[in-house]
PDB file of C-alpha atoms in Angstrom:
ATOM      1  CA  UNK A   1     -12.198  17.521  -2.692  1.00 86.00           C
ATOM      2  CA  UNK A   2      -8.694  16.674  -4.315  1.00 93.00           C
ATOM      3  CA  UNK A   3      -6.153  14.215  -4.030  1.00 96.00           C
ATOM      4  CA  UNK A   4      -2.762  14.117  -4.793  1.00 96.00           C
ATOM      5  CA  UNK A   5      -1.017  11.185  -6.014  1.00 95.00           C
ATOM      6  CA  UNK A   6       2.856   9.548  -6.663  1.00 96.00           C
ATOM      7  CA  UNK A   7       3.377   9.257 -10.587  1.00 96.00           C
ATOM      8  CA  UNK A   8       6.227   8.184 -12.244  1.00 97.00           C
ATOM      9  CA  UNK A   9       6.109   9.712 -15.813  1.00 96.00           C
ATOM     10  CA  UNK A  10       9.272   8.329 -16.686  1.00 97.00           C
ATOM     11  CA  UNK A  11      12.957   7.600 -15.766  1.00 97.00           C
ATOM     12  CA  UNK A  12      13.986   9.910 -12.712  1.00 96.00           C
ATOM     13  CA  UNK A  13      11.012  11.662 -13.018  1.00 97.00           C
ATOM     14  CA  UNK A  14       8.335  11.506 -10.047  1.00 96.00           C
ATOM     15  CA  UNK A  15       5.356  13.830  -9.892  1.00 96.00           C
ATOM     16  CA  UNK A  16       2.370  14.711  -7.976  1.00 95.00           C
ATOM     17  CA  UNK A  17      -0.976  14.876  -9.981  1.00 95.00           C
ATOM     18  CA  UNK A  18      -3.997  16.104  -8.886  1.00 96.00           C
ATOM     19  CA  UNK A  19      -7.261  14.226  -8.965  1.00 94.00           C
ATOM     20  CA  UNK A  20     -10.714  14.108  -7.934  1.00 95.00           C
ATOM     21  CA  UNK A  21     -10.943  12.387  -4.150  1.00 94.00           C
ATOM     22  CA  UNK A  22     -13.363   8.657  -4.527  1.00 94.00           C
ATOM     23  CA  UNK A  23     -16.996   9.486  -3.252  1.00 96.00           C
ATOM     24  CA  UNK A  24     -17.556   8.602   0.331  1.00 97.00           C
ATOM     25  CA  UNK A  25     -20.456   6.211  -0.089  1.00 97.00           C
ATOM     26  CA  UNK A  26     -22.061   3.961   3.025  1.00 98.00           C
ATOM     27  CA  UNK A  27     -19.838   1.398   4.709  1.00 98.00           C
ATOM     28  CA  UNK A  28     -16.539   3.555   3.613  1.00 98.00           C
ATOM     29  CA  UNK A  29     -14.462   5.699   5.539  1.00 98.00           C
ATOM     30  CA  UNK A  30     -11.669   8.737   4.334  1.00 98.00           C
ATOM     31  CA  UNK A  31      -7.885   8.778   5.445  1.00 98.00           C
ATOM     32  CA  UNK A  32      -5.462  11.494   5.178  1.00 98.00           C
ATOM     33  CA  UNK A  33      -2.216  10.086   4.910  1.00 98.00           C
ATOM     34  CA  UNK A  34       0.334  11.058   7.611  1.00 97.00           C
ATOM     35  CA  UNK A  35       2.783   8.956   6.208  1.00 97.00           C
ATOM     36  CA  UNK A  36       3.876   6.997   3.043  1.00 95.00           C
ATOM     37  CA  UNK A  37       6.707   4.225   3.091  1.00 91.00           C
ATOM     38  CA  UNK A  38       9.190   4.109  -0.129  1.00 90.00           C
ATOM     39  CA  UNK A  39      10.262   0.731  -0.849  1.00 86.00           C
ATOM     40  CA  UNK A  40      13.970   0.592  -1.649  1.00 86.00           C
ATOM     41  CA  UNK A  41      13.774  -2.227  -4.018  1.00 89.00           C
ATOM     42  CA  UNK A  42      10.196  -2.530  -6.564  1.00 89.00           C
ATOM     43  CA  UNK A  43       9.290   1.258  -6.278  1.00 92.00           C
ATOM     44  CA  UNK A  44      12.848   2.615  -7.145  1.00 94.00           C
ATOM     45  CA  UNK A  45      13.700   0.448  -9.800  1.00 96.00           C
ATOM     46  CA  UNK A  46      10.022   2.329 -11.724  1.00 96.00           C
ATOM     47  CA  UNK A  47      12.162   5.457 -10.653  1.00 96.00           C
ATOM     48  CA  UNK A  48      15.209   4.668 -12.255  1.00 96.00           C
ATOM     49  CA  UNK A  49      13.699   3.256 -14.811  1.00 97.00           C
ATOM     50  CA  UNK A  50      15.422  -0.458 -14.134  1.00 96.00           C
ATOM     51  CA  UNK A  51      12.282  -2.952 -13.282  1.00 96.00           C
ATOM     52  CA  UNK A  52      11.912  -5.376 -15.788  1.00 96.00           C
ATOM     53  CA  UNK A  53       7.489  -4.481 -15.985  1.00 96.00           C
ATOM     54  CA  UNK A  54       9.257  -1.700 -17.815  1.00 97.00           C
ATOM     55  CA  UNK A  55      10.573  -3.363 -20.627  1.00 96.00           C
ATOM     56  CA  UNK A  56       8.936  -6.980 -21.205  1.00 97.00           C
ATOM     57  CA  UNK A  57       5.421  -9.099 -20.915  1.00 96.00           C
ATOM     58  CA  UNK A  58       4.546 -10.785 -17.619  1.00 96.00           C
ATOM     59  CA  UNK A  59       3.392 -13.958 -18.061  1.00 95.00           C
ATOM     60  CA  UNK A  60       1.537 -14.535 -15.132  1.00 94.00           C
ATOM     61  CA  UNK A  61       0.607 -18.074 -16.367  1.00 96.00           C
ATOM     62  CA  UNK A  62       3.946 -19.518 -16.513  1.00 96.00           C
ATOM     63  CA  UNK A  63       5.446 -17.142 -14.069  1.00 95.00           C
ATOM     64  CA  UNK A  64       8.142 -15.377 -15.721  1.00 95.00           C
ATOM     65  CA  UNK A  65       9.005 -12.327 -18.096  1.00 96.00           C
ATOM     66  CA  UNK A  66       9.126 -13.025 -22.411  1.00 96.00           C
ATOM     67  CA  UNK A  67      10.066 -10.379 -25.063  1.00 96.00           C
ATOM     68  CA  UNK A  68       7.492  -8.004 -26.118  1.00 96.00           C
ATOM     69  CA  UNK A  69       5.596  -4.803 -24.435  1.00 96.00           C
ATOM     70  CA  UNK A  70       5.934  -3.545 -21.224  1.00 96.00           C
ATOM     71  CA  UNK A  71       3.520  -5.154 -18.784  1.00 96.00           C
ATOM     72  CA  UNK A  72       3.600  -1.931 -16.593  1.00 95.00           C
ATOM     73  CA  UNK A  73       4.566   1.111 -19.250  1.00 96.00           C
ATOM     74  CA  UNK A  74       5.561   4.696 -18.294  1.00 97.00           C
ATOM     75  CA  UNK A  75       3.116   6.526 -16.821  1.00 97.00           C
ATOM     76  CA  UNK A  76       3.247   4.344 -13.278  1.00 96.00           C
ATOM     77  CA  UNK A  77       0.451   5.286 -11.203  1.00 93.00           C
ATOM     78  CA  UNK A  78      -0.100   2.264  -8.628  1.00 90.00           C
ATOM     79  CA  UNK A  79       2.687   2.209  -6.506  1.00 92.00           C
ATOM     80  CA  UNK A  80       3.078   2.073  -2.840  1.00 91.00           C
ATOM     81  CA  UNK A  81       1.993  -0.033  -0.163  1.00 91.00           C
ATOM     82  CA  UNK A  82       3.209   0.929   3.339  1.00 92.00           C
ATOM     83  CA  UNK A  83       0.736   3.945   4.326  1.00 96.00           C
ATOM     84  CA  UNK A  84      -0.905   5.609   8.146  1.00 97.00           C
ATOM     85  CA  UNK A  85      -3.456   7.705   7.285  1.00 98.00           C
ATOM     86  CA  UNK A  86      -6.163   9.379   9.839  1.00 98.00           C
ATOM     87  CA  UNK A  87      -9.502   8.965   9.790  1.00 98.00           C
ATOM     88  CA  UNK A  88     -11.266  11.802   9.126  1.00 98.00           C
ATOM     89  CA  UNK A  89     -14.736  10.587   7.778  1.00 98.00           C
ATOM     90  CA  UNK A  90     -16.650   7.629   8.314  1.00 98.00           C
ATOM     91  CA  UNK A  91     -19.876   6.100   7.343  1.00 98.00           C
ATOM     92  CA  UNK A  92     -19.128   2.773   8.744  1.00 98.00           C
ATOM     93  CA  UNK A  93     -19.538   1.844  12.192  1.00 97.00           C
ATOM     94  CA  UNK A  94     -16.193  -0.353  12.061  1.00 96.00           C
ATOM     95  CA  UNK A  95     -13.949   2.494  12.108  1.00 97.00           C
ATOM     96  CA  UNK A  96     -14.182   5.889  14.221  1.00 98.00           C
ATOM     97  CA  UNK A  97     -13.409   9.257  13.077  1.00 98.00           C
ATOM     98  CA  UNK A  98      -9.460  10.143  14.416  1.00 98.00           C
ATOM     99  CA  UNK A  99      -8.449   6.506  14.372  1.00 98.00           C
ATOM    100  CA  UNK A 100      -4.885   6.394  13.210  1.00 98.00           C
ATOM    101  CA  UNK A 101      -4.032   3.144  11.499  1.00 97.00           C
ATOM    102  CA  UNK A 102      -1.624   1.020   8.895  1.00 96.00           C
ATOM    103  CA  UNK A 103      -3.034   0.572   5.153  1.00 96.00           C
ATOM    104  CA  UNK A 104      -1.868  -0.520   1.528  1.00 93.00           C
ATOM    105  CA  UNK A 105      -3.530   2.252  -0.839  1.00 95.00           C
ATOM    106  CA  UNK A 106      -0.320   3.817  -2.232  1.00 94.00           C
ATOM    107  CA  UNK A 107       1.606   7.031  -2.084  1.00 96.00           C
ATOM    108  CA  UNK A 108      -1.546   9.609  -2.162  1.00 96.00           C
ATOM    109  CA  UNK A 109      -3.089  12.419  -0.102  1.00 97.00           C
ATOM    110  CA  UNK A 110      -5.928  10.924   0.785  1.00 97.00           C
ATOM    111  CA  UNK A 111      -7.893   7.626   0.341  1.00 97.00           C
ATOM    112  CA  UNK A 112     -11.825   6.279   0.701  1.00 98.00           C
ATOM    113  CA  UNK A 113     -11.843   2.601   2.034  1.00 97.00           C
ATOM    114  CA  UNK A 114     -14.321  -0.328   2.320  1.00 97.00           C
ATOM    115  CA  UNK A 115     -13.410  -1.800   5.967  1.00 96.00           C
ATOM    116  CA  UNK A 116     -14.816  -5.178   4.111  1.00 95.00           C
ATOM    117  CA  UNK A 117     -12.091  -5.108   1.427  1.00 95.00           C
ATOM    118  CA  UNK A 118      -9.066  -3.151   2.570  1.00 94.00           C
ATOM    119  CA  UNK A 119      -6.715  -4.150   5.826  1.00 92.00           C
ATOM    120  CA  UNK A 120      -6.863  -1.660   8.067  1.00 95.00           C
ATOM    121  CA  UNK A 121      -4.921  -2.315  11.079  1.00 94.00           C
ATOM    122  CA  UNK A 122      -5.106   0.629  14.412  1.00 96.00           C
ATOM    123  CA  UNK A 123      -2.326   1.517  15.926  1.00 96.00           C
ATOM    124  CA  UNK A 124      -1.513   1.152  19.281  1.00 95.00           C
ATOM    125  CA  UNK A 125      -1.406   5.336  21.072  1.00 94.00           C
ATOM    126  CA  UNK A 126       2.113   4.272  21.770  1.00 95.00           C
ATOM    127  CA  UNK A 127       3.708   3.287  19.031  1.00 94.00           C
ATOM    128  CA  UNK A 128       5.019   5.982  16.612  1.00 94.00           C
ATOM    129  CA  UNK A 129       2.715   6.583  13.912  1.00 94.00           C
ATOM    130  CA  UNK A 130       5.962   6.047  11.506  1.00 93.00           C
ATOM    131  CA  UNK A 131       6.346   3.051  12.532  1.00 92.00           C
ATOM    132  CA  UNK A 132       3.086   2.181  11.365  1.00 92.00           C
ATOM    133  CA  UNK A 133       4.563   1.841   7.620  1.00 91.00           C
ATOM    134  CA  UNK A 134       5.710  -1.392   7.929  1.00 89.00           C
ATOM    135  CA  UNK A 135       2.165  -3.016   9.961  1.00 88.00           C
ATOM    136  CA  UNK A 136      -0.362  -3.291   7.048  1.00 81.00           C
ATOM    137  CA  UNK A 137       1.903  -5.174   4.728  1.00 77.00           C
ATOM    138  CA  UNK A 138       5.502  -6.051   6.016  1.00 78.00           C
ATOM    139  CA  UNK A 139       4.138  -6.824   9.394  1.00 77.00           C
ATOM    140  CA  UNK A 140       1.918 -10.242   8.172  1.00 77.00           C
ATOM    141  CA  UNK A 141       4.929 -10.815   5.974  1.00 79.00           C
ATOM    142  CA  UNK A 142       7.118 -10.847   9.649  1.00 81.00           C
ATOM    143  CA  UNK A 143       4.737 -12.621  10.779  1.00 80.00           C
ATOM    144  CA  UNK A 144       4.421 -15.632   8.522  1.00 82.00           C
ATOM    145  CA  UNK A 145       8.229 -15.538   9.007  1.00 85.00           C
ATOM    146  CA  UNK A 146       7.966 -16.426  12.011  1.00 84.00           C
ATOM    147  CA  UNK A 147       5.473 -19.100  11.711  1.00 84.00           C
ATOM    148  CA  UNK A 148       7.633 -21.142   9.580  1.00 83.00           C
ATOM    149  CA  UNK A 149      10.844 -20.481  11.802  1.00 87.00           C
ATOM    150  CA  UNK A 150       8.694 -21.465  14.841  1.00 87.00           C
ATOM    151  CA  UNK A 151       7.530 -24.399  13.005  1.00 86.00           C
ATOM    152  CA  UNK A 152      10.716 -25.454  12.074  1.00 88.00           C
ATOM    153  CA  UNK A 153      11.573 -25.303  15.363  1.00 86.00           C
ATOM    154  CA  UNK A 154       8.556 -26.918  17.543  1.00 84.00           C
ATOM    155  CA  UNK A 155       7.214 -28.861  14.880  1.00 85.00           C
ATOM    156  CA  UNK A 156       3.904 -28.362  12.633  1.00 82.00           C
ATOM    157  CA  UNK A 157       1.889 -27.500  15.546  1.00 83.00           C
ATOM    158  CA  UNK A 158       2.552 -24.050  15.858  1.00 81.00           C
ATOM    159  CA  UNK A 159      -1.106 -21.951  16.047  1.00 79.00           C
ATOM    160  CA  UNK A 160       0.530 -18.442  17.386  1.00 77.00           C
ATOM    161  CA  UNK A 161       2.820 -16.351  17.481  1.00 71.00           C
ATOM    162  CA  UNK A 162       3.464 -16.525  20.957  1.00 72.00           C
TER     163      UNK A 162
END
Protein backbone atom coordinates (compact mmCIF):
# COMPACT_ATOMS: atom_id res chain seq x y z
CA UNK A 1 0.00 0.00 0.00
CA UNK A 2 1.17 3.70 -0.76
CA UNK A 3 0.89 6.93 0.68
CA UNK A 4 1.12 10.17 -0.54
CA UNK A 5 2.50 12.97 1.30
CA UNK A 6 2.79 17.22 1.34
CA UNK A 7 6.58 18.15 0.63
CA UNK A 8 7.92 21.33 0.30
CA UNK A 9 11.18 20.98 -1.78
CA UNK A 10 11.76 24.49 -1.78
CA UNK A 11 10.41 28.09 -2.19
CA UNK A 12 6.90 27.93 -4.04
CA UNK A 13 7.39 24.56 -4.69
CA UNK A 14 4.93 21.87 -3.02
CA UNK A 15 4.88 18.25 -4.10
CA UNK A 16 3.33 14.99 -3.50
CA UNK A 17 5.78 12.01 -2.91
CA UNK A 18 4.99 8.66 -2.77
CA UNK A 19 5.87 6.33 0.05
CA UNK A 20 5.42 3.09 1.56
CA UNK A 21 2.04 3.17 3.98
CA UNK A 22 3.37 2.33 8.16
CA UNK A 23 2.56 -1.45 8.90
CA UNK A 24 -0.71 -1.96 10.63
CA UNK A 25 0.53 -3.74 13.73
CA UNK A 26 -1.91 -4.67 16.98
CA UNK A 27 -3.49 -1.83 18.91
CA UNK A 28 -3.27 0.54 15.58
CA UNK A 29 -5.81 1.51 13.29
CA UNK A 30 -5.55 3.09 9.30
CA UNK A 31 -7.23 6.48 8.19
CA UNK A 32 -7.77 7.75 4.81
CA UNK A 33 -7.79 11.30 4.93
CA UNK A 34 -10.98 13.07 3.72
CA UNK A 35 -9.66 16.23 4.52
CA UNK A 36 -6.43 18.24 5.30
CA UNK A 37 -6.48 21.87 6.88
CA UNK A 38 -3.71 24.50 5.48
CA UNK A 39 -2.64 26.79 8.06
CA UNK A 40 -2.41 30.35 6.75
CA UNK A 41 0.37 31.41 8.93
CA UNK A 42 3.46 28.43 9.92
CA UNK A 43 2.72 26.18 6.81
CA UNK A 44 2.80 29.05 4.17
CA UNK A 45 5.60 30.87 5.33
CA UNK A 46 7.75 26.94 4.47
CA UNK A 47 5.88 27.69 1.09
CA UNK A 48 7.09 30.94 0.44
CA UNK A 49 10.04 30.28 1.73
CA UNK A 50 9.70 33.18 4.69
CA UNK A 51 9.75 31.11 8.22
CA UNK A 52 12.63 31.88 10.07
CA UNK A 53 13.37 27.47 10.72
CA UNK A 54 14.44 28.25 7.19
CA UNK A 55 17.24 30.33 7.70
CA UNK A 56 18.63 30.19 11.46
CA UNK A 57 19.23 27.68 14.67
CA UNK A 58 16.42 27.20 17.18
CA UNK A 59 17.53 27.33 20.40
CA UNK A 60 15.05 25.56 22.16
CA UNK A 61 16.96 26.11 25.47
CA UNK A 62 16.81 29.74 25.62
CA UNK A 63 13.82 30.04 23.42
CA UNK A 64 14.73 32.04 20.54
CA UNK A 65 16.43 31.93 16.97
CA UNK A 66 20.73 32.68 16.69
CA UNK A 67 22.75 32.82 13.41
CA UNK A 68 23.81 29.66 11.90
CA UNK A 69 21.96 26.58 9.95
CA UNK A 70 18.58 26.15 9.34
CA UNK A 71 16.83 24.29 12.13
CA UNK A 72 14.17 22.99 9.60
CA UNK A 73 16.13 23.00 5.94
CA UNK A 74 14.48 22.53 2.50
CA UNK A 75 13.13 19.46 1.96
CA UNK A 76 10.00 20.07 4.64
CA UNK A 77 8.26 16.95 5.15
CA UNK A 78 6.31 17.32 8.63
CA UNK A 79 3.82 19.73 8.16
CA UNK A 80 0.21 19.82 8.89
CA UNK A 81 -1.90 19.35 11.74
CA UNK A 82 -5.66 19.82 11.15
CA UNK A 83 -6.71 16.33 9.43
CA UNK A 84 -10.45 13.87 9.25
CA UNK A 85 -9.54 10.81 8.03
CA UNK A 86 -11.87 7.47 7.94
CA UNK A 87 -11.24 4.53 9.45
CA UNK A 88 -10.77 1.91 7.32
CA UNK A 89 -8.72 -0.74 9.35
CA UNK A 90 -8.48 -1.47 12.83
CA UNK A 91 -6.79 -3.82 15.14
CA UNK A 92 -7.75 -2.03 18.22
CA UNK A 93 -10.90 -2.37 19.92
CA UNK A 94 -10.95 1.54 20.76
CA UNK A 95 -11.79 2.57 17.38
CA UNK A 96 -14.35 0.93 14.78
CA UNK A 97 -13.89 0.51 11.19
CA UNK A 98 -15.95 3.73 9.30
CA UNK A 99 -15.49 6.00 12.28
CA UNK A 100 -14.89 9.44 10.92
CA UNK A 101 -12.84 11.58 13.26
CA UNK A 102 -10.34 14.81 13.85
CA UNK A 103 -6.40 14.00 13.99
CA UNK A 104 -2.88 15.80 13.86
CA UNK A 105 -0.75 13.46 11.40
CA UNK A 106 -0.13 15.98 8.58
CA UNK A 107 -1.08 16.58 5.01
CA UNK A 108 -0.93 12.72 3.71
CA UNK A 109 -3.14 10.08 2.08
CA UNK A 110 -3.33 7.92 4.60
CA UNK A 111 -2.07 7.34 8.21
CA UNK A 112 -1.60 4.16 10.87
CA UNK A 113 -2.31 5.38 14.52
CA UNK A 114 -1.75 4.13 18.11
CA UNK A 115 -5.21 5.19 19.89
CA UNK A 116 -2.65 5.29 23.10
CA UNK A 117 -0.47 8.02 21.55
CA UNK A 118 -2.36 10.01 18.95
CA UNK A 119 -5.74 12.26 19.72
CA UNK A 120 -8.30 11.02 17.94
CA UNK A 121 -11.43 12.79 18.49
CA UNK A 122 -15.12 11.24 16.53
CA UNK A 123 -17.17 13.36 15.07
CA UNK A 124 -20.51 13.95 15.80
CA UNK A 125 -22.93 12.36 12.29
CA UNK A 126 -23.99 15.95 12.20
CA UNK A 127 -21.41 18.03 12.00
CA UNK A 128 -19.68 18.47 8.59
CA UNK A 129 -16.79 16.35 8.28
CA UNK A 130 -14.86 19.77 7.17
CA UNK A 131 -15.45 21.13 9.99
CA UNK A 132 -13.67 18.53 11.67
CA UNK A 133 -10.19 20.36 10.72
CA UNK A 134 -10.16 22.58 13.35
CA UNK A 135 -11.33 19.71 16.47
CA UNK A 136 -8.06 17.73 17.00
CA UNK A 137 -5.85 20.72 17.48
CA UNK A 138 -7.53 24.26 17.31
CA UNK A 139 -10.49 22.98 19.17
CA UNK A 140 -8.41 22.28 22.82
CA UNK A 141 -6.65 25.48 21.87
CA UNK A 142 -10.56 27.19 21.89
CA UNK A 143 -11.02 25.54 24.56
CA UNK A 144 -8.29 26.55 26.97
CA UNK A 145 -9.37 30.00 25.68
CA UNK A 146 -12.12 29.81 27.19
CA UNK A 147 -11.02 28.51 30.44
CA UNK A 148 -8.96 31.44 31.14
CA UNK A 149 -11.72 33.98 29.88
CA UNK A 150 -14.20 32.08 32.14
CA UNK A 151 -11.77 32.24 34.86
CA UNK A 152 -11.19 35.66 34.54
CA UNK A 153 -14.55 36.11 34.78
CA UNK A 154 -15.95 33.71 37.74
CA UNK A 155 -12.84 33.42 39.44
CA UNK A 156 -10.22 30.37 39.66
CA UNK A 157 -12.88 27.93 40.15
CA UNK A 158 -13.83 27.25 36.82
CA UNK A 159 -13.78 23.07 36.19
CA UNK A 160 -15.89 23.19 32.69
CA UNK A 161 -16.67 24.53 30.00
CA UNK A 162 -20.13 24.89 30.64
Amino acid sequence: MRDRVVVVSGPGRVELVEQDADELRDGTFRVRTLYSGVSAGTELSFVKGTNPYLHVTWNSGLGLFQPGAASTPYPVTRLGYMQVGRVVESRTPAVAVGTVGAMTYGHRTGHVADPLAERFVPLPDDLDPLLGVYVAHMGPICANGLLHAAADLRGTDVRSLG
